[in-house]
Tab-separated table of C-alpha atoms and ligand atoms in Angstrom:
chain	number	residue	atom	x	y	z
A	1468	PRO	CA	134.276	112.750	121.845
A	1469	LEU	CA	131.834	110.041	122.947
A	1470	SER	CA	130.406	108.170	119.993
A	1471	PRO	CA	126.672	108.693	119.424
A	1472	GLN	CA	124.293	106.179	121.000
A	1473	THR	CA	120.905	104.924	119.839
A	1474	ILE	CA	118.134	107.446	120.558
A	1475	THR	CA	114.578	106.482	121.491
A	1476	CYS	CA	112.080	109.119	120.363
A	1477	LYS	CA	108.606	109.585	118.920
A	1478	ALA	CA	107.853	109.096	115.239
A	1479	ALA	CA	104.711	108.848	113.109
A	1480	VAL	CA	104.720	105.265	111.896
A	1481	ALA	CA	102.552	104.263	108.928
A	1482	TRP	CA	101.749	100.580	109.373
A	1483	GLY	CA	99.945	99.971	106.106
A	1484	PRO	CA	98.617	101.707	102.960
A	1485	GLY	CA	96.174	104.461	103.895
A	1486	GLU	CA	96.089	103.448	107.559
A	1487	PRO	CA	96.224	106.381	109.971
A	1488	MET	CA	99.748	106.871	111.272
A	1489	SER	CA	100.422	106.273	114.928
A	1490	ILE	CA	102.923	108.050	117.093
A	1491	GLU	CA	105.255	105.354	118.350
A	1492	GLU	CA	108.478	105.168	120.318
A	1493	VAL	CA	111.164	104.231	117.817
A	1494	GLN	CA	114.868	103.546	118.098
A	1495	VAL	CA	117.077	105.675	115.882
A	1496	ALA	CA	120.540	104.224	115.291
A	1497	PRO	CA	123.636	106.431	115.299
A	1498	PRO	CA	124.613	107.972	111.959
A	1499	GLN	CA	126.827	105.677	109.874
A	1500	PRO	CA	129.798	106.918	107.821
A	1501	MET	CA	128.949	110.104	105.871
A	1502	GLU	CA	125.539	110.382	107.583
A	1503	VAL	CA	124.106	112.849	110.075
A	1504	ARG	CA	121.420	112.452	112.705
A	1505	ILE	CA	119.068	115.406	112.810
A	1506	LYS	CA	116.666	116.737	115.430
A	1507	VAL	CA	113.697	117.670	113.242
A	1508	VAL	CA	112.288	121.135	114.026
A	1509	ALA	CA	109.627	121.602	111.346
A	1510	THR	CA	108.293	119.370	108.610
A	1511	THR	CA	105.612	119.990	106.007
A	1512	ILE	CA	103.349	117.444	104.365
A	1513	CYS	CA	103.807	117.036	100.612
A	1514	ARG	CA	101.398	115.325	98.252
A	1515	SER	CA	104.018	112.604	97.626
A	1516	ASP	CA	103.901	111.672	101.330
A	1517	ILE	CA	100.207	110.956	100.756
A	1518	THR	CA	100.602	109.314	97.331
A	1519	LEU	CA	103.206	106.822	98.541
A	1520	TRP	CA	101.301	106.213	101.796
A	1521	GLU	CA	98.207	105.329	99.776
A	1522	SER	CA	100.505	103.310	97.470
A	1523	ARG	CA	98.054	103.108	94.559
A	1524	GLY	CA	100.196	101.922	91.651
A	1525	HIS	CA	103.341	102.115	93.801
A	1526	ILE	CA	105.003	99.234	95.623
A	1527	PRO	CA	103.792	99.321	99.234
A	1528	ILE	CA	106.679	99.501	101.713
A	1529	PHE	CA	105.579	99.298	105.355
A	1530	PRO	CA	105.934	99.947	108.252
A	1531	ARG	CA	107.388	103.226	107.190
A	1532	ILE	CA	108.107	106.766	108.346
A	1533	PHE	CA	107.161	109.345	105.699
A	1534	GLY	CA	108.118	113.026	105.441
A	1535	HIS	CA	110.734	114.759	103.294
A	1536	GLU	CA	110.204	118.552	103.455
A	1537	ALA	CA	111.938	119.465	106.697
A	1538	THR	CA	114.331	121.624	108.623
A	1539	GLY	CA	116.282	120.617	111.685
A	1540	ILE	CA	119.460	120.757	113.720
A	1541	VAL	CA	122.330	118.305	113.403
A	1542	GLU	CA	122.488	116.231	116.597
A	1543	SER	CA	125.489	114.065	115.701
A	1544	VAL	CA	127.639	113.212	112.717
A	1545	GLY	CA	129.013	109.937	111.394
A	1546	GLU	CA	132.565	109.085	110.452
A	1547	GLY	CA	134.012	111.067	107.582
A	1548	VAL	CA	131.589	114.005	107.749
A	1549	THR	CA	133.670	117.165	107.578
A	1550	ASP	CA	131.339	119.874	106.307
A	1551	LEU	CA	128.645	119.556	108.993
A	1552	ARG	CA	128.826	119.490	112.753
A	1553	GLU	CA	126.549	119.184	115.775
A	1554	GLY	CA	124.322	122.252	116.049
A	1555	ASP	CA	124.265	123.113	112.332
A	1556	HIS	CA	120.900	124.128	110.921
A	1557	VAL	CA	119.842	122.185	107.823
A	1558	LEU	CA	117.164	121.671	105.186
A	1559	THR	CA	116.581	118.063	104.103
A	1560	VAL	CA	116.334	117.000	100.454
A	1561	PHE	CA	115.225	113.749	98.798
A	1562	GLN	CA	117.663	114.317	95.963
A	1563	GLY	CA	121.236	114.550	97.197
A	1564	GLU	CA	124.279	115.944	95.448
A	1565	CYS	CA	127.492	113.936	95.716
A	1566	LYS	CA	129.335	116.418	93.452
A	1567	LYS	CA	131.343	113.539	91.973
A	1568	CYS	CA	129.090	111.592	89.600
A	1569	ARG	CA	128.399	112.233	85.925
A	1570	HIS	CA	125.153	114.040	86.718
A	1571	CYS	CA	126.581	116.222	89.466
A	1572	LYS	CA	129.422	117.163	87.117
A	1573	SER	CA	127.080	118.043	84.268
A	1574	ASP	CA	125.351	121.404	84.277
A	1575	LYS	CA	122.346	119.726	82.651
A	1576	SER	CA	121.227	117.489	85.504
A	1577	ASN	CA	120.334	117.262	89.190
A	1578	ALA	CA	119.726	113.501	89.066
A	1579	CYS	CA	122.673	112.517	91.294
A	1580	GLU	CA	123.589	108.907	90.575
A	1581	THR	CA	124.482	107.911	94.123
A	1582	LEU	CA	121.990	109.994	96.113
A	1583	GLY	CA	118.950	110.113	93.832
A	1584	VAL	CA	115.397	109.309	94.961
A	1585	GLU	CA	115.730	106.249	97.221
A	1586	GLY	CA	112.723	104.063	96.426
A	1587	ASN	CA	113.318	100.987	98.583
A	1588	GLY	CA	112.749	102.528	101.994
A	1589	LEU	CA	116.403	102.046	102.939
A	1590	MET	CA	119.502	104.154	103.435
A	1591	HIS	CA	121.545	104.838	100.299
A	1592	SER	CA	124.856	103.676	101.751
A	1593	ASP	CA	124.163	100.163	103.054
A	1594	GLN	CA	120.556	99.378	102.062
A	1595	LYS	CA	119.621	99.035	105.741
A	1596	THR	CA	117.317	101.037	108.021
A	1597	ARG	CA	118.299	103.269	110.929
A	1598	PHE	CA	114.812	103.038	112.479
A	1599	SER	CA	113.503	100.090	114.461
A	1600	ILE	CA	110.946	99.174	117.087
A	1601	ASN	CA	112.227	96.476	119.425
A	1602	GLY	CA	114.626	95.268	116.781
A	1603	LYS	CA	112.074	95.180	113.953
A	1604	PRO	CA	113.061	97.481	111.047
A	1605	ILE	CA	110.939	100.496	110.160
A	1606	TYR	CA	111.484	101.670	106.592
A	1607	HIS	CA	112.578	105.110	105.430
A	1608	PHE	CA	111.046	107.365	102.789
A	1609	VAL	CA	113.272	108.796	100.020
A	1610	GLY	CA	116.239	108.878	102.396
A	1611	VAL	CA	114.667	111.534	104.615
A	1612	SER	CA	111.777	110.312	106.871
A	1613	SER	CA	111.209	113.581	108.676
A	1614	PHE	CA	107.975	112.588	110.431
A	1615	SER	CA	110.086	111.739	113.458
A	1616	GLU	CA	111.699	113.704	116.281
A	1617	TYR	CA	115.077	112.414	115.079
A	1618	THR	CA	116.076	111.031	111.710
A	1619	VAL	CA	119.263	109.906	109.993
A	1620	VAL	CA	120.084	111.189	106.504
A	1621	HIS	CA	123.111	111.121	104.235
A	1622	SER	CA	125.221	114.230	104.860
A	1623	GLU	CA	125.042	115.021	101.137
A	1624	CYS	CA	121.216	115.040	101.262
A	1625	VAL	CA	121.072	118.199	103.363
A	1626	VAL	CA	121.498	121.877	102.627
A	1627	LYS	CA	123.308	123.811	105.338
A	1628	LEU	CA	121.481	126.931	106.512
A	1629	SER	CA	122.789	130.004	108.209
A	1630	PRO	CA	121.516	130.236	111.804
A	1631	ASP	CA	119.399	133.335	111.097
A	1632	VAL	CA	117.110	131.464	108.660
A	1633	PRO	CA	113.755	130.775	110.372
A	1634	LEU	CA	113.497	126.974	110.533
A	1635	GLY	CA	109.738	127.050	111.079
A	1636	LYS	CA	109.154	128.762	107.740
A	1637	ILE	CA	111.320	127.298	105.032
A	1638	SER	CA	110.873	123.528	105.038
A	1639	VAL	CA	108.879	124.022	101.817
A	1640	LEU	CA	112.145	124.878	100.057
A	1641	GLY	CA	113.092	121.211	100.417
A	1642	CYS	CA	110.550	120.161	97.792
A	1643	SER	CA	107.365	121.932	96.623
A	1644	VAL	CA	108.343	125.588	96.426
A	1645	ALA	CA	111.837	124.935	95.072
A	1646	THR	CA	110.315	122.561	92.513
A	1647	GLY	CA	107.835	125.130	91.222
A	1648	PHE	CA	110.410	127.906	90.928
A	1649	GLY	CA	112.916	125.625	89.213
A	1650	ALA	CA	110.308	124.271	86.802
A	1651	ALA	CA	109.499	127.835	85.686
A	1652	TRP	CA	113.055	129.210	85.678
A	1653	LYS	CA	115.415	126.354	84.919
A	1654	ILE	CA	113.320	123.798	83.075
A	1655	ALA	CA	110.904	125.901	81.003
A	1656	ASN	CA	112.947	129.104	81.173
A	1657	VAL	CA	109.709	131.112	81.031
A	1658	GLY	CA	110.272	134.428	79.296
A	1659	LYS	CA	108.738	137.889	79.353
A	1660	GLY	CA	105.305	138.151	77.781
A	1661	SER	CA	104.668	134.421	77.625
A	1662	THR	CA	101.484	132.510	78.329
A	1663	VAL	CA	101.609	129.838	80.994
A	1664	VAL	CA	99.020	127.247	82.001
A	1665	ILE	CA	99.290	125.558	85.384
A	1666	PHE	CA	97.324	122.378	86.046
A	1667	GLY	CA	96.796	122.003	89.797
A	1668	LEU	CA	96.988	124.983	92.129
A	1669	GLY	CA	98.607	123.414	95.168
A	1670	ALA	CA	101.906	124.644	96.578
A	1671	VAL	CA	103.897	123.408	93.547
A	1672	GLY	CA	101.527	124.957	91.001
A	1673	LEU	CA	101.463	128.248	92.863
A	1674	ALA	CA	105.261	128.254	93.077
A	1675	VAL	CA	105.315	127.844	89.285
A	1676	ALA	CA	102.935	130.840	89.183
A	1677	GLN	CA	105.208	133.021	91.300
A	1678	GLY	CA	108.224	131.920	89.275
A	1679	ALA	CA	106.457	132.746	85.995
A	1680	LYS	CA	105.286	136.104	87.339
A	1681	LEU	CA	108.824	137.072	88.395
A	1682	ARG	CA	109.954	136.228	84.852
A	1683	GLY	CA	107.381	138.588	83.389
A	1684	ALA	CA	104.881	136.102	81.965
A	1685	SER	CA	101.840	138.088	80.898
A	1686	ARG	CA	99.144	135.431	81.204
A	1687	ILE	CA	99.215	132.853	83.994
A	1688	ILE	CA	96.206	130.584	83.635
A	1689	GLY	CA	95.402	128.329	86.586
A	1690	VAL	CA	93.404	125.124	86.114
A	1691	ASP	CA	91.816	123.408	89.101
A	1692	ILE	CA	88.543	121.620	89.872
A	1693	ASN	CA	88.481	123.195	93.331
A	1694	PRO	CA	87.182	126.772	92.972
A	1695	ASP	CA	88.547	127.643	96.448
A	1696	LYS	CA	92.007	127.617	94.890
A	1697	PHE	CA	91.258	130.526	92.590
A	1698	GLU	CA	91.157	133.435	95.042
A	1699	ARG	CA	94.407	132.318	96.672
A	1700	GLY	CA	96.058	131.838	93.295
A	1701	LYS	CA	95.876	135.580	92.660
A	1702	ILE	CA	98.337	136.242	95.506
A	1703	PHE	CA	100.942	134.262	93.565
A	1704	GLY	CA	100.324	135.815	90.172
A	1705	VAL	CA	97.590	133.710	88.580
A	1706	THR	CA	95.699	135.995	86.198
A	1707	GLU	CA	92.950	133.713	84.816
A	1708	PHE	CA	91.188	130.571	85.935
A	1709	ILE	CA	89.676	127.543	84.301
A	1710	ASN	CA	87.519	125.148	86.274
A	1711	PRO	CA	87.177	122.148	83.925
A	1712	ASN	CA	83.820	121.373	85.546
A	1713	ASP	CA	82.414	124.627	84.157
A	1714	TYR	CA	82.969	123.556	80.543
A	1715	LYS	CA	81.566	120.925	78.220
A	1716	GLN	CA	84.679	120.889	76.016
A	1717	PRO	CA	87.899	119.243	77.133
A	1718	THR	CA	90.295	121.637	78.865
A	1719	GLN	CA	92.826	121.583	76.022
A	1720	GLU	CA	90.095	122.942	73.710
A	1721	VAL	CA	89.342	125.739	76.167
A	1722	VAL	CA	93.032	126.623	76.435
A	1723	LYS	CA	93.496	126.526	72.639
A	1724	GLU	CA	90.589	128.892	72.226
A	1725	ILE	CA	91.552	131.509	74.796
A	1726	THR	CA	95.221	131.456	73.776
A	1727	THR	CA	94.540	131.249	70.031
A	1728	GLY	CA	96.500	128.105	69.360
A	1729	GLY	CA	97.903	126.944	72.652
A	1730	ALA	CA	100.111	128.121	75.514
A	1731	ASP	CA	103.877	128.625	75.468
A	1732	TYR	CA	104.312	126.541	78.626
A	1733	CYS	CA	102.087	124.074	80.484
A	1734	PHE	CA	102.892	122.558	83.879
A	1735	GLU	CA	101.292	119.406	85.278
A	1736	CYS	CA	101.308	119.769	89.071
A	1737	VAL	CA	98.782	117.114	90.053
A	1738	GLY	CA	100.141	113.647	89.289
A	1739	ASN	CA	97.590	112.334	86.811
A	1740	VAL	CA	98.687	110.760	83.545
A	1741	GLU	CA	95.566	111.880	81.648
A	1742	LEU	CA	96.242	115.445	82.745
A	1743	MET	CA	99.840	115.111	81.530
A	1744	ARG	CA	98.438	114.433	78.079
A	1745	THR	CA	96.058	117.378	78.449
A	1746	ALA	CA	99.059	119.580	79.313
A	1747	LEU	CA	100.896	118.497	76.168
A	1748	GLU	CA	97.766	119.069	74.074
A	1749	SER	CA	97.323	122.549	75.574
A	1750	CYS	CA	100.707	123.742	74.291
A	1751	CYS	CA	101.243	125.501	70.997
A	1752	ASP	CA	103.115	123.865	68.137
A	1753	GLY	CA	106.657	124.924	67.349
A	1754	TRP	CA	107.996	125.721	70.791
A	1755	GLY	CA	105.300	124.793	73.329
A	1756	MET	CA	106.622	122.853	76.283
A	1757	ALA	CA	104.761	120.673	78.780
A	1758	VAL	CA	106.618	120.195	82.054
A	1759	LEU	CA	105.581	117.171	84.119
A	1760	ILE	CA	106.008	117.592	87.867
A	1761	GLY	CA	103.295	115.591	89.665
A	1762	VAL	CA	103.982	112.067	90.981
A	1763	PRO	CA	101.129	109.914	89.660
A	1764	SER	CA	98.778	107.854	91.750
A	1765	GLY	CA	96.960	104.926	90.146
A	1766	LYS	CA	97.740	104.719	86.432
A	1767	MET	CA	101.467	105.119	85.773
A	1768	GLU	CA	101.701	104.987	81.982
A	1769	LEU	CA	100.946	107.952	79.855
A	1770	SER	CA	100.032	107.981	76.218
A	1771	ALA	CA	99.781	110.735	73.666
A	1772	HIS	CA	99.560	111.142	69.905
A	1773	TYR	CA	102.964	111.634	68.310
A	1774	GLY	CA	101.733	114.513	66.141
A	1775	PRO	CA	102.236	117.427	68.547
A	1776	LEU	CA	105.792	116.269	69.255
A	1777	LEU	CA	106.650	116.091	65.546
A	1778	ASN	CA	105.194	119.550	65.296
A	1779	GLY	CA	107.880	120.825	67.602
A	1780	ARG	CA	106.450	120.549	71.105
A	1781	THR	CA	108.580	119.347	73.994
A	1782	LEU	CA	107.584	117.011	76.796
A	1783	LYS	CA	109.869	117.428	79.781
A	1784	GLY	CA	109.824	116.209	83.360
A	1785	THR	CA	111.578	117.363	86.480
A	1786	LEU	CA	112.365	116.421	90.043
A	1787	LEU	CA	112.967	119.383	92.330
A	1788	GLY	CA	112.856	121.835	89.439
A	1789	GLY	CA	116.296	120.774	88.277
A	1790	TRP	CA	118.097	122.412	91.209
A	1791	LYS	CA	121.369	120.872	92.265
A	1792	THR	CA	120.429	120.768	95.889
A	1793	ARG	CA	123.532	121.507	97.949
A	1794	SER	CA	125.062	123.951	95.520
A	1795	GLU	CA	121.968	125.765	94.242
A	1796	LEU	CA	119.219	125.758	96.884
A	1797	PRO	CA	121.157	128.199	99.120
A	1798	THR	CA	120.450	130.836	96.456
A	1799	LEU	CA	116.697	130.421	96.985
A	1800	VAL	CA	117.182	130.665	100.744
A	1801	GLU	CA	119.079	133.934	100.252
A	1802	MET	CA	116.387	135.294	97.955
A	1803	TYR	CA	113.834	134.546	100.665
A	1804	MET	CA	115.926	136.292	103.307
A	1805	LYS	CA	116.167	139.356	101.029
A	1806	LYS	CA	112.398	139.200	100.493
A	1807	GLU	CA	112.838	138.689	96.756
A	1808	ILE	CA	110.530	135.664	96.809
A	1809	GLN	CA	107.424	134.952	98.913
A	1810	ILE	CA	107.433	131.704	100.851
A	1811	ASP	CA	105.487	132.274	104.069
A	1812	GLU	CA	102.281	132.527	102.036
A	1813	TYR	CA	102.446	128.825	101.100
A	1814	VAL	CA	102.038	127.852	104.735
A	1815	THR	CA	98.313	127.973	105.381
A	1816	HIS	CA	98.175	125.708	108.454
A	1817	GLU	CA	100.347	124.795	111.425
A	1818	LEU	CA	99.846	121.878	113.792
A	1819	PRO	CA	101.713	120.112	116.567
A	1820	PHE	CA	103.470	116.995	115.242
A	1821	ALA	CA	101.086	114.718	117.163
A	1822	ASP	CA	98.222	115.940	114.938
A	1823	ILE	CA	99.835	114.657	111.737
A	1824	ASN	CA	96.724	112.714	110.677
A	1825	LYS	CA	94.714	115.935	110.846
A	1826	GLY	CA	97.345	117.500	108.571
A	1827	TYR	CA	96.963	114.651	106.070
A	1828	GLN	CA	93.209	115.184	106.144
A	1829	LEU	CA	93.538	118.928	105.455
A	1830	MET	CA	95.788	118.223	102.475
A	1831	LYS	CA	93.465	115.560	101.090
A	1832	GLU	CA	90.454	117.871	101.358
A	1833	GLY	CA	92.310	120.530	99.367
A	1834	LYS	CA	91.906	122.969	102.238
A	1835	CYS	CA	95.538	123.718	102.669
A	1836	LEU	CA	98.633	124.438	100.601
A	1837	ARG	CA	101.154	123.489	103.225
A	1838	CYS	CA	100.728	122.461	106.846
A	1839	VAL	CA	103.794	122.869	109.053
A	1840	LEU	CA	104.111	120.208	111.721
A	1841	HIS	CA	106.089	121.551	114.666
A	1842	VAL	CA	108.097	118.619	115.934
B	1975	FXY	O1	107.561	115.118	96.311
B	1975	FXY	C1	108.461	115.042	95.544
B	1975	FXY	N1	109.226	114.002	95.252
B	1975	FXY	C2	109.016	112.754	95.810
B	1975	FXY	C3	109.661	112.607	97.139
B	1975	FXY	C4	109.479	111.735	94.822
B	1975	FXY	C5	108.693	110.500	94.952
B	1975	FXY	C6	109.014	109.562	93.856
B	1975	FXY	C7	108.477	108.219	94.161
B	1975	FXY	C8	109.416	107.140	93.809
B	1975	FXY	C9	109.777	106.284	94.953
B	1976	ZN	ZN1	107.558	116.483	97.993
């Protein structure tokens, strides 16, 4: 077969921190060994796409193409790729699974050593970019960069989908929704009758809620400063709400009071180090666990008194809810196809790709859970 050529297509290029993205013609190089080039079909905006674009407390890497929750169709494959071919439907993931490293071999971890979160804006394999404009490199985002008509990703950073899976619906399984379910099921292992507190009722928080509900949690307490989130939370199983602005006491005091001594599980789904401490302080002694999920913006270091930890609490963090992406995410896709989990309900907005800045705005205003960009 003819070897793949460079493609020129449209992509949303972020030129600097917080600057509106512009749709530019970019050159996308052919996939290198073990990589695939994908025609993006649908991509959703995640809070991390905004956090890293704003770059507060993070190293700014620009010009850059963001986006990591996406579905698409393989356009061409690089040398050595045997398990994917042109035309395959795929879900992209920012955390690959090589199946060979210490982490992939352990049943305790999804932090693949070779294909973990790529933080330099480059491709894992050769630390170069596949995007350019007139020869000038455009950086990647976590090895995915789905805010483009075509992108190149490592073949072990995609989950193969059966052709009957609706591509326009399930991009959220690439990050937010999978993360929330995994945090509840795999990381906390929420049990029947337990009390759960969720800080931040975005898509991740509400996926934790659904996960906890399916496990039979009896109280699912949502915490958010945006009261609009409360009504929608009920759809996903939230049973009680706390708006910190309605109380004089700190939230951990409110939680302690209504749960008589603290919750079994607390989840931080915002990305705020003070709130991470609040989550730990809202747990009960003995077995209470705080699960950190949000990617912080601004202050990066968290501090807490040692006491609660000595008293038996656990502080845990997770990327992607602990799922081993290629081997375990297909289970969630199947559950969706069998209608055992709700996913469509997380998509509150849909826009043409060209309106990406409007999508960012909707997310920032807290008006939407997920906005699908149709590429
Ligand atoms: O949205 C979920 N995960 C992010 C893609 C991880 C971002 C971590 C930032 C470090 C470069
Ligand atoms: Zn994400």
